[in-house]
Amino acid sequence: MNDDLYAFAFRGLLTDQTLDGTPRLRRKSDGELDPDVVKRLPVDLLDEEFVATAKRMAVVYVAIAAFENTVREFVVKRLLETIGADWWTKAVSEKIRTKAETRREEESKIKWHTPRGDQPINYTEFGDLSSIVGQNWAHFENYLQSQEWMRQIITTLERSRNVIMHSGELGLQDIERIGTSIRDWIRQVGT
């Protein structure tokens, strides 16, 4: 069997296996608020100006969060395909593994709160993804323009992500830069 056909079939099996363990959610249109979430939050009691700003930034958050998870998925798929099931221990530096595993252990002590994921990569920082790719460049060079290009996109988006995550507001230039970066990634790597 040729390598491309094998890789295609293997990716299909991995996707099928992943989807089997994923709960299905009804997809909401852009801007539609989930009524189950809305009824649990006292948004109507908060300052209207702060709520309006947060709603504007929520759209930016959605784009960055979806992009971050897209990059995580890309890293996992490539390393799983090229290294195998033990890619986490073989391909990720001890420093990143230790930091992620420590974070996972700390969060597991808070049993009343939903965990952020079931894979160690869910406990890495956004910027760690560029380090993981850099440490395994041979498995990514056919997809990414260069390591510097990838680092620049992740660094730019991480900076904006941090502003939003700490209740800040981005300017339109920053939002445009985010959009350009995500579009460039998708054109280069795909989705």
Coordinates of N, CA, C and O in Angstrom, one line a residue:
M1 N 0.9 -1.2 0.0 CA 0.0 0.0 0.0 C 0.9 1.2 0.0 O 1.9 1.3 0.7
N2 N 0.6 2.2 -0.8 CA 1.5 3.4 -0.9 C 1.3 4.2 0.4 O 0.2 4.2 1.0
D3 N 2.3 5.0 0.7 CA 2.3 5.8 2.0 C 1.2 6.8 2.1 O 0.6 7.0 3.1
D4 N 0.9 7.5 1.0 CA -0.2 8.5 1.0 C -1.6 7.8 1.3 O -2.4 8.3 2.1
L5 N -1.8 6.7 0.7 CA -3.1 6.0 0.9 C -3.2 5.5 2.3 O -4.2 5.6 3.0
Y6 N -2.1 5.0 2.9 CA -2.0 4.5 4.3 C -2.3 5.7 5.2 O -3.1 5.6 6.1
A7 N -1.6 6.8 5.0 CA -1.8 8.0 5.8 C -3.2 8.5 5.8 O -3.8 8.8 6.8
F8 N -3.8 8.5 4.6 CA -5.2 8.9 4.5 C -6.1 8.0 5.3 O -7.0 8.5 6.0
A9 N -6.0 6.7 5.1 CA -6.8 5.7 5.8 C -6.6 5.8 7.3 O -7.6 5.8 8.1
F10 N -5.4 6.0 7.8 CA -5.1 6.1 9.2 C -5.7 7.4 9.8 O -6.3 7.3 10.9
R11 N -5.6 8.5 9.0 CA -6.2 9.7 9.5 C -7.7 9.6 9.7 O -8.4 10.1 10.6
G12 N -8.3 8.8 8.7 CA -9.8 8.6 8.8 C -10.2 7.8 10.0 O -11.1 8.1 10.7
L13 N -9.4 6.8 10.3 CA -9.6 5.9 11.5 C -9.4 6.8 12.8 O -10.2 6.6 13.7
L14 N -8.4 7.6 12.8 CA -8.2 8.4 14.0 C -9.3 9.4 14.2 O -9.8 9.7 15.3
T15 N -9.8 10.0 13.1 CA -10.9 11.0 13.2 C -12.1 10.3 13.7 O -12.8 10.8 14.5
D16 N -12.4 9.1 13.1 CA -13.6 8.3 13.5 C -13.5 8.0 15.0 O -14.5 8.2 15.7
Q17 N -12.4 7.6 15.5 CA -12.2 7.2 16.9 C -12.4 8.5 17.8 O -13.0 8.4 18.8
T18 N -11.8 9.6 17.4 CA -12.0 10.8 18.1 C -13.4 11.3 18.2 O -13.9 11.6 19.3
L19 N -14.1 11.2 17.1 CA -15.5 11.6 17.0 C -16.4 10.7 17.9 O -17.4 11.2 18.5
D20 N -16.1 9.4 18.0 CA -16.9 8.5 18.8 C -16.9 8.9 20.2 O -17.8 8.7 21.0
G21 N -15.8 9.5 20.7 CA -15.7 9.9 22.1 C -16.1 11.4 22.3 O -15.9 11.9 23.4
T22 N -16.6 12.1 21.3 CA -17.0 13.5 21.5 C -18.5 13.7 21.5 O -19.2 13.2 20.6
P23 N -19.0 14.3 22.5 CA -20.4 14.6 22.5 C -20.8 15.5 21.3 O -20.0 16.4 21.0
R24 N -21.9 15.3 20.7 CA -22.4 16.1 19.6 C -23.2 17.3 20.1 O -24.1 17.1 21.0
L25 N -22.9 18.4 19.7 CA -23.6 19.7 20.1 C -24.2 20.3 18.9 O -23.7 20.2 17.8
R26 N -25.4 20.9 19.1 CA -26.0 21.6 18.0 C -25.1 22.9 17.7 O -24.8 23.6 18.6
R27 N -24.8 23.0 16.5 CA -24.0 24.2 16.1 C -24.8 25.4 16.0 O -25.9 25.5 15.5
K28 N -24.3 26.5 16.7 CA -25.0 27.7 16.7 C -24.5 28.7 15.6 O -23.3 28.6 15.3
S29 N -25.3 29.5 15.1 CA -24.9 30.5 14.1 C -24.1 31.6 14.9 O -24.2 31.7 16.1
D30 N -23.3 32.3 14.1 CA -22.5 33.4 14.7 C -23.4 34.3 15.4 O -24.4 34.8 14.9
G31 N -23.0 34.7 16.6 CA -23.7 35.7 17.4 C -24.9 35.1 18.2 O -25.4 35.8 19.0
E32 N -25.3 33.9 17.9 CA -26.4 33.3 18.6 C -25.9 32.9 20.0 O -24.9 32.2 20.2
L33 N -26.6 33.4 21.0 CA -26.3 33.0 22.4 C -27.0 31.8 22.8 O -28.2 31.6 22.6
D34 N -26.3 30.9 23.5 CA -26.9 29.6 24.0 C -27.9 30.0 25.1 O -27.4 30.4 26.2
P35 N -29.2 29.7 25.0 CA -30.1 30.0 26.0 C -29.8 29.3 27.3 O -30.1 29.9 28.4
D36 N -29.3 28.1 27.3 CA -28.9 27.4 28.5 C -27.8 28.1 29.3 O -27.8 28.2 30.5
V37 N -26.9 28.8 28.6 CA -25.9 29.5 29.2 C -26.4 30.9 29.7 O -26.2 31.3 30.9
V38 N -27.2 31.6 28.9 CA -27.7 32.9 29.2 C -28.5 32.8 30.5 O -28.4 33.7 31.4
K39 N -29.4 31.8 30.6 CA -30.3 31.8 31.8 C -29.5 31.5 33.1 O -30.0 31.7 34.2
R40 N -28.3 31.1 33.0 CA -27.5 30.8 34.2 C -26.6 32.0 34.7 O -25.9 31.9 35.7
L41 N -26.6 33.0 33.9 CA -25.7 34.2 34.1 C -26.5 35.5 34.3 O -27.4 35.7 33.5
P42 N -26.2 36.3 35.3 CA -26.9 37.5 35.5 C -26.4 38.7 34.7 O -26.1 39.8 35.2
V43 N -26.2 38.5 33.4 CA -25.7 39.5 32.5 C -26.5 40.8 32.6 O -26.0 41.9 32.5
D44 N -27.8 40.7 32.7 CA -28.7 41.8 32.8 C -28.5 42.7 34.0 O -28.9 43.9 34.1
L45 N -27.7 42.2 35.0 CA -27.4 43.0 36.2 C -26.1 43.7 36.1 O -25.8 44.5 37.0
L46 N -25.4 43.5 35.0 CA -24.1 44.1 34.9 C -24.1 45.4 34.1 O -25.1 45.6 33.3
D47 N -23.1 46.2 34.2 CA -23.0 47.5 33.4 C -23.2 47.2 31.9 O -22.4 46.4 31.4
E48 N -24.1 47.9 31.3 CA -24.4 47.7 29.9 C -23.2 48.0 29.0 O -23.0 47.3 28.0
E49 N -22.4 49.0 29.3 CA -21.2 49.3 28.5 C -20.2 48.2 28.6 O -19.6 47.8 27.6
F50 N -19.9 47.7 29.8 CA -19.0 46.5 29.9 C -19.5 45.3 29.2 O -18.7 44.6 28.5
V51 N -20.8 45.1 29.2 CA -21.4 43.9 28.5 C -21.3 44.1 27.0 O -20.9 43.2 26.3
A52 N -21.5 45.3 26.5 CA -21.4 45.6 25.1 C -19.9 45.3 24.6 O -19.7 44.7 23.6
T53 N -19.0 45.8 25.4 CA -17.6 45.6 25.0 C -17.2 44.1 25.1 O -16.5 43.6 24.2
A54 N -17.7 43.5 26.1 CA -17.4 42.0 26.2 C -18.0 41.2 25.1 O -17.3 40.3 24.5
K55 N -19.2 41.6 24.6 CA -19.8 40.9 23.5 C -19.0 41.1 22.2 O -18.8 40.2 21.4
R56 N -18.5 42.4 22.0 CA -17.6 42.6 20.8 C -16.4 41.8 20.9 O -16.0 41.2 19.9
M57 N -15.8 41.7 22.0 CA -14.5 40.9 22.2 C -14.8 39.4 22.2 O -13.9 38.6 21.8
A58 N -16.0 39.0 22.5 CA -16.4 37.6 22.5 C -16.2 37.0 21.1 O -15.8 35.9 20.9
V59 N -16.5 37.8 20.1 CA -16.4 37.3 18.7 C -14.9 37.0 18.4 O -14.5 36.0 17.8
V60 N -14.0 38.0 18.9 CA -12.6 37.8 18.7 C -12.1 36.6 19.5 O -11.3 35.8 18.9
Y61 N -12.6 36.4 20.7 CA -12.2 35.3 21.5 C -12.6 34.0 20.8 O -11.8 33.0 20.7
V62 N -13.8 33.9 20.2 CA -14.2 32.7 19.4 C -13.2 32.4 18.4 O -12.8 31.2 18.2
A63 N -12.8 33.4 17.6 CA -11.9 33.1 16.5 C -10.5 32.6 17.0 O -9.9 31.6 16.5
I64 N -10.0 33.3 18.1 CA -8.7 32.9 18.6 C -8.8 31.5 19.3 O -7.9 30.6 19.1
A65 N -9.8 31.2 20.1 CA -10.0 29.9 20.7 C -10.1 28.8 19.7 O -9.5 27.7 19.8
A66 N -10.9 29.0 18.7 CA -11.0 28.0 17.6 C -9.7 27.8 16.9 O -9.3 26.7 16.6
F67 N -9.0 28.9 16.6 CA -7.7 28.8 16.0 C -6.7 28.0 16.9 O -6.0 27.1 16.4
E68 N -6.7 28.3 18.1 CA -5.7 27.6 19.1 C -6.0 26.1 19.1 O -5.1 25.3 19.0
N69 N -7.3 25.8 19.1 CA -7.6 24.3 19.1 C -7.3 23.7 17.8 O -7.0 22.5 17.7
T70 N -7.4 24.5 16.7 CA -7.1 24.0 15.4 C -5.6 23.6 15.3 O -5.2 22.6 14.8
V71 N -4.8 24.5 15.9 CA -3.3 24.3 15.9 C -3.0 23.1 16.8 O -2.2 22.2 16.4
R72 N -3.6 23.0 17.9 CA -3.4 21.8 18.8 C -3.7 20.5 18.1 O -3.0 19.6 18.1
E73 N -4.9 20.5 17.4 CA -5.3 19.3 16.6 C -4.3 19.0 15.5 O -4.0 17.8 15.3
F74 N -3.8 20.0 14.8 CA -2.8 19.8 13.8 C -1.5 19.2 14.3 O -1.0 18.3 13.8
V75 N -1.1 19.7 15.5 CA 0.2 19.2 16.1 C -0.1 17.7 16.5 O 0.8 16.9 16.2
V76 N -1.2 17.4 17.1 CA -1.4 16.1 17.6 C -1.5 15.1 16.4 O -0.9 14.1 16.4
K77 N -2.3 15.5 15.3 CA -2.4 14.7 14.2 C -1.1 14.4 13.5 O -0.8 13.2 13.2
R78 N -0.3 15.4 13.3 CA 1.0 15.2 12.6 C 1.9 14.3 13.4 O 2.6 13.4 12.9
L79 N 2.0 14.5 14.7 CA 2.9 13.7 15.5 C 2.4 12.3 15.7 O 3.2 11.4 15.8
L80 N 1.1 12.2 15.8 CA 0.5 10.8 15.9 C 0.8 10.0 14.6 O 1.1 8.9 14.7
E81 N 0.6 10.7 13.5 CA 0.8 10.0 12.2 C 2.3 9.7 12.0 O 2.6 8.6 11.5
T82 N 3.2 10.6 12.4 CA 4.6 10.4 12.1 C 5.4 9.7 13.2 O 6.4 9.0 12.9
I83 N 5.0 9.8 14.4 CA 5.8 9.2 15.6 C 5.0 8.1 16.2 O 5.6 7.1 16.6
G84 N 3.7 8.2 16.3 CA 2.9 7.1 16.9 C 2.2 7.6 18.2 O 2.3 8.7 18.6
A85 N 1.6 6.6 18.8 CA 0.8 6.9 20.0 C 1.6 7.4 21.1 O 1.0 8.1 22.0
D86 N 2.9 7.2 21.2 CA 3.7 7.7 22.3 C 4.4 9.0 22.0 O 5.4 9.3 22.5
W87 N 3.8 9.7 21.0 CA 4.4 11.0 20.6 C 4.6 12.0 21.7 O 5.6 12.7 21.7
W88 N 3.8 12.0 22.7 CA 3.9 12.9 23.8 C 5.2 12.8 24.6 O 5.9 13.7 24.8
T89 N 5.6 11.5 24.8 CA 6.8 11.3 25.6 C 8.0 11.3 24.6 O 9.1 11.7 25.1
K90 N 7.9 11.0 23.4 CA 9.0 11.0 22.5 C 9.3 12.3 21.8 O 10.5 12.6 21.5
A91 N 8.3 13.2 21.6 CA 8.4 14.3 20.8 C 8.3 15.7 21.5 O 8.6 16.7 21.0
V92 N 7.9 15.6 22.8 CA 7.7 16.9 23.5 C 8.8 16.9 24.6 O 9.0 16.0 25.3
S93 N 9.4 18.1 24.8 CA 10.4 18.3 25.7 C 9.9 18.0 27.1 O 8.8 18.2 27.5
E94 N 10.8 17.6 28.0 CA 10.5 17.3 29.4 C 10.0 18.5 30.1 O 9.0 18.5 30.9
K95 N 10.5 19.7 29.8 CA 10.1 21.0 30.4 C 8.6 21.2 30.1 O 7.8 21.5 31.0
I96 N 8.2 21.1 28.8 CA 6.8 21.3 28.4 C 5.9 20.2 29.0 O 4.8 20.5 29.6
R97 N 6.3 19.0 29.0 CA 5.5 17.9 29.5 C 5.3 18.1 31.0 O 4.2 17.9 31.5
T98 N 6.4 18.4 31.7 CA 6.3 18.6 33.2 C 5.3 19.7 33.5 O 4.5 19.6 34.4
K99 N 5.4 20.8 32.8 CA 4.6 22.0 33.1 C 3.1 21.6 32.8 O 2.2 21.9 33.6
A100 N 2.8 20.9 31.7 CA 1.5 20.5 31.4 C 0.9 19.5 32.4 O -0.2 19.6 32.8
E101 N 1.8 18.5 32.7 CA 1.3 17.5 33.6 C 1.1 18.0 35.0 O 0.2 17.6 35.7
T102 N 1.9 19.0 35.5 CA 1.7 19.6 36.8 C 0.4 20.4 36.8 O -0.4 20.3 37.7
R103 N 0.1 21.1 35.7 CA -1.1 21.9 35.6 C -2.3 20.9 35.6 O -3.3 21.2 36.3
R104 N -2.2 19.8 34.9 CA -3.3 18.8 34.9 C -3.5 18.2 36.3 O -4.7 18.1 36.7
E105 N -2.4 17.9 37.0 CA -2.6 17.4 38.3 C -3.2 18.4 39.3 O -4.1 18.0 40.1
E106 N -2.8 19.6 39.2 CA -3.4 20.7 40.0 C -4.9 20.8 39.8 O -5.6 20.9 40.7
E107 N -5.2 20.8 38.5 CA -6.6 21.0 38.2 C -7.4 19.8 38.6 O -8.6 19.9 38.9
S108 N -6.8 18.6 38.6 CA -7.6 17.4 38.9 C -8.0 17.4 40.4 O -8.9 16.7 40.8
K109 N -7.3 18.2 41.2 CA -7.6 18.3 42.6 C -8.9 19.0 42.9 O -9.5 18.9 43.9
I110 N -9.3 19.8 41.9 CA -10.5 20.6 42.0 C -11.6 19.8 41.3 O -11.9 20.0 40.1
K111 N -12.2 18.8 42.0 CA -13.1 17.9 41.4 C -14.4 18.5 41.0 O -15.1 17.9 40.1
W112 N -14.8 19.6 41.6 CA -16.1 20.2 41.2 C -16.1 21.0 39.9 O -17.1 21.4 39.5
H113 N -14.9 21.2 39.4 CA -14.8 22.0 38.1 C -14.5 21.1 36.9 O -13.7 20.2 37.0
T114 N -15.0 21.4 35.8 CA -14.8 20.7 34.6 C -13.3 20.8 34.1 O -12.8 21.9 34.1
P115 N -12.7 19.7 33.8 CA -11.3 19.8 33.3 C -11.2 20.4 31.9 O -12.2 20.4 31.2
R116 N -10.1 20.9 31.6 CA -9.9 21.6 30.3 C -9.8 20.6 29.1 O -9.8 21.0 28.0
G117 N -9.5 19.3 29.4 CA -9.4 18.3 28.4 C -9.0 17.0 28.9 O -8.7 16.9 30.1
D118 N -8.9 16.0 28.0 CA -8.4 14.7 28.5 C -7.1 14.3 27.9 O -6.6 13.3 28.2
Q119 N -6.4 15.2 27.1 CA -5.1 15.0 26.6 C -4.1 16.0 27.2 O -4.5 17.1 27.5
P120 N -2.9 15.5 27.4 CA -1.9 16.4 28.0 C -1.7 17.7 27.2 O -1.4 18.8 27.8
I121 N -1.9 17.7 25.9 CA -1.6 18.9 25.1 C -2.7 19.9 25.4 O -2.4 21.1 25.2
N122 N -3.8 19.6 26.0 CA -4.8 20.6 26.4 C -4.3 21.4 27.6 O -4.9 22.5 27.9
Y123 N -3.3 21.0 28.2 CA -2.7 21.7 29.4 C -1.5 22.5 29.1 O -0.8 23.0 29.9
T124 N -1.1 22.5 27.8 CA 0.0 23.3 27.4 C -0.4 24.8 27.1 O -1.6 25.0 26.9
E125 N 0.5 25.7 27.2 CA 0.2 27.1 26.8 C 0.2 27.2 25.3 O 0.8 26.4 24.6
F126 N -0.5 28.2 24.8 CA -0.6 28.4 23.3 C 0.9 28.5 22.7 O 1.2 27.8 21.7
G127 N 1.7 29.3 23.4 CA 3.1 29.4 22.9 C 3.9 28.1 22.9 O 4.9 28.0 22.1
D128 N 3.5 27.2 23.7 CA 4.3 25.9 23.8 C 4.1 25.1 22.5 O 4.9 24.3 22.1
L129 N 3.0 25.4 21.8 CA 2.8 24.7 20.5 C 3.8 25.0 19.5 O 4.3 24.1 18.8
S130 N 4.3 26.2 19.4 CA 5.4 26.6 18.5 C 6.7 25.9 18.9 O 7.5 25.5 18.0
S131 N 6.9 25.7 20.2 CA 8.1 25.0 20.7 C 8.0 23.5 20.3 O 9.0 23.0 19.9
I132 N 6.9 22.9 20.4 CA 6.7 21.5 20.1 C 6.9 21.3 18.6 O 7.6 20.4 18.2
V133 N 6.4 22.2 17.8 CA 6.6 22.1 16.3 C 8.1 22.3 16.0 O 8.7 21.5 15.2
G134 N 8.7 23.3 16.6 CA 10.1 23.5 16.4 C 11.0 22.3 16.8 O 12.0 22.0 16.1
Q135 N 10.7 21.7 17.9 CA 11.4 20.5 18.3 C 11.2 19.3 17.4 O 12.0 18.4 17.4
N136 N 10.2 19.4 16.5 CA 9.9 18.3 15.6 C 9.7 18.8 14.2 O 8.8 18.3 13.4
W137 N 10.5 19.8 13.8 CA 10.3 20.5 12.6 C 10.3 19.6 11.4 O 9.5 19.8 10.4
A138 N 11.0 18.5 11.3 CA 11.0 17.6 10.2 C 9.6 17.1 9.9 O 9.3 16.8 8.7
H139 N 8.7 17.0 10.9 CA 7.4 16.5 10.7 C 6.4 17.5 10.3 O 5.2 17.2 9.9
F140 N 6.8 18.8 10.2 CA 6.0 19.9 9.9 C 6.4 20.8 8.8 O 5.6 21.6 8.2
E141 N 7.7 20.6 8.3 CA 8.2 21.6 7.4 C 7.5 21.5 6.0 O 7.5 22.5 5.3
N142 N 6.8 20.4 5.7 CA 6.1 20.4 4.4 C 4.8 21.1 4.5 O 4.1 21.3 3.5
Y143 N 4.4 21.5 5.7 CA 3.1 22.2 5.9 C 3.2 23.7 6.2 O 2.4 24.5 5.9
L144 N 4.3 24.0 6.9 CA 4.5 25.4 7.4 C 5.6 26.1 6.6 O 6.6 25.5 6.2
Q145 N 5.4 27.4 6.3 CA 6.3 28.1 5.5 C 7.7 28.1 6.2 O 8.7 27.9 5.5
S146 N 7.8 28.4 7.5 CA 9.0 28.4 8.2 C 8.7 28.4 9.7 O 7.6 28.8 10.1
Q147 N 9.7 28.1 10.5 CA 9.4 28.1 11.9 C 9.2 29.6 12.4 O 8.3 29.8 13.3
E148 N 9.9 30.5 11.8 CA 9.7 31.9 12.2 C 8.3 32.4 11.9 O 7.7 33.1 12.7
W149 N 7.8 32.0 10.7 CA 6.5 32.4 10.3 C 5.4 31.9 11.3 O 4.5 32.6 11.7
M150 N 5.6 30.6 11.6 CA 4.6 30.0 12.6 C 4.7 30.6 13.9 O 3.7 31.0 14.5
R151 N 5.9 30.9 14.4 CA 6.1 31.5 15.7 C 5.5 32.9 15.8 O 4.9 33.3 16.7
Q152 N 5.7 33.6 14.7 CA 5.1 35.0 14.6 C 3.6 35.0 14.7 O 3.0 35.8 15.4
I153 N 2.9 34.1 14.0 CA 1.5 34.0 14.0 C 1.0 33.6 15.4 O 0.1 34.3 16.0
I154 N 1.6 32.6 16.0 CA 1.2 32.2 17.4 C 1.5 33.3 18.4 O 0.6 33.6 19.2
T155 N 2.6 33.9 18.3 CA 3.0 35.0 19.2 C 2.0 36.2 19.1 O 1.5 36.7 20.1
T156 N 1.6 36.6 17.9 CA 0.7 37.6 17.6 C -0.7 37.3 18.2 O -1.3 38.1 18.9
L157 N -1.2 36.1 17.9 CA -2.5 35.7 18.4 C -2.5 35.5 19.9 O -3.4 35.8 20.6
E158 N -1.4 35.0 20.5 CA -1.3 34.8 21.9 C -1.3 36.2 22.7 O -2.0 36.3 23.7
R159 N -0.7 37.2 22.1 CA -0.7 38.5 22.7 C -2.1 39.0 22.8 O -2.6 39.5 23.8
S160 N -2.8 38.9 21.7 CA -4.2 39.4 21.6 C -5.1 38.5 22.5 O -6.0 39.1 23.2
R161 N -4.9 37.3 22.5 CA -5.6 36.4 23.4 C -5.5 36.8 24.8 O -6.5 36.8 25.6
N162 N -4.3 37.1 25.2 CA -4.1 37.5 26.6 C -4.8 38.8 27.0 O -5.3 38.9 28.1
V163 N -4.9 39.7 26.1 CA -5.6 41.0 26.3 C -7.1 40.6 26.6 O -7.7 41.1 27.6
I164 N -7.7 39.8 25.7 CA -9.1 39.5 25.9 C -9.3 38.6 27.1 O -10.3 38.9 27.8
M165 N -8.5 37.7 27.4 CA -8.6 36.8 28.6 C -8.5 37.6 29.9 O -9.0 37.1 30.9
H166 N -7.9 38.8 29.8 CA -7.8 39.6 31.0 C -8.8 40.8 30.9 O -8.5 41.9 31.5
S167 N -9.9 40.6 30.2 CA -11.0 41.6 30.1 C -10.6 42.9 29.4 O -11.3 43.9 29.6
G168 N -9.6 42.8 28.6 CA -9.2 44.0 27.8 C -10.0 44.1 26.5 O -10.7 43.2 26.1
E169 N -9.8 45.2 25.8 CA -10.5 45.4 24.5 C -9.4 45.7 23.5 O -8.5 46.5 23.7
L170 N -9.5 45.0 22.4 CA -8.6 45.2 21.3 C -9.1 46.3 20.3 O -10.3 46.4 20.1
G171 N -8.1 46.9 19.6 CA -8.5 47.9 18.6 C -8.7 47.2 17.3 O -8.4 46.0 17.1
L172 N -9.3 47.9 16.3 CA -9.6 47.3 15.0 C -8.4 46.8 14.3 O -8.4 45.8 13.6
Q173 N -7.3 47.5 14.4 CA -6.0 47.1 13.8 C -5.6 45.7 14.3 O -5.2 44.8 13.6
D174 N -5.7 45.5 15.6 CA -5.4 44.2 16.2 C -6.3 43.1 15.7 O -5.9 42.0 15.4
I175 N -7.6 43.4 15.6 CA -8.6 42.5 15.2 C -8.3 42.1 13.7 O -8.4 40.9 13.3
E176 N -8.0 43.1 12.9 CA -7.6 42.8 11.5 C -6.4 41.9 11.4 O -6.3 41.0 10.6
R177 N -5.4 42.2 12.3 CA -4.2 41.4 12.3 C -4.5 40.0 12.6 O -3.9 39.0 12.0
I178 N -5.4 39.8 13.6 CA -5.8 38.4 14.0 C -6.4 37.7 12.8 O -6.1 36.6 12.4
G179 N -7.4 38.4 12.1 CA -8.0 37.9 10.9 C -7.1 37.5 9.8 O -7.1 36.4 9.2
T180 N -6.1 38.4 9.5 CA -5.1 38.1 8.5 C -4.2 36.9 8.9 O -4.0 36.0 8.1
S181 N -3.8 36.8 10.1 CA -3.0 35.7 10.6 C -3.7 34.4 10.5 O -3.1 33.4 10.0
I182 N -5.0 34.3 10.9 CA -5.7 33.1 10.8 C -6.0 32.7 9.3 O -5.8 31.5 9.0
R183 N -6.3 33.7 8.5 CA -6.5 33.4 7.1 C -5.2 32.9 6.4 O -5.2 31.9 5.7
D184 N -4.1 33.5 6.8 CA -2.8 33.1 6.2 C -2.5 31.6 6.7 O -2.0 30.8 5.9
W185 N -2.7 31.3 7.9 CA -2.5 29.9 8.4 C -3.3 28.9 7.6 O -2.9 27.9 7.2
I186 N -4.6 29.2 7.5 CA -5.5 28.3 6.8 C -5.1 28.1 5.4 O -5.2 27.0 4.9
R187 N -4.7 29.2 4.7 CA -4.3 29.1 3.3 C -3.0 28.2 3.2 O -2.8 27.5 2.2
Q188 N -2.1 28.3 4.2 CA -0.9 27.6 4.2 C -1.1 26.1 4.6 O -0.6 25.2 4.0
V189 N -1.7 26.0 5.7 CA -1.8 24.6 6.3 C -3.1 23.9 6.0 O -3.2 22.7 5.9
G190 N -4.2 24.6 5.8 CA -5.5 24.0 5.7 C -6.2 24.1 7.0 O -5.7 24.6 8.0
T191 N -7.4 23.5 7.1 CA -8.1 23.4 8.3 C -8.2 22.1 8.9 O -7.9 21.1 8.3

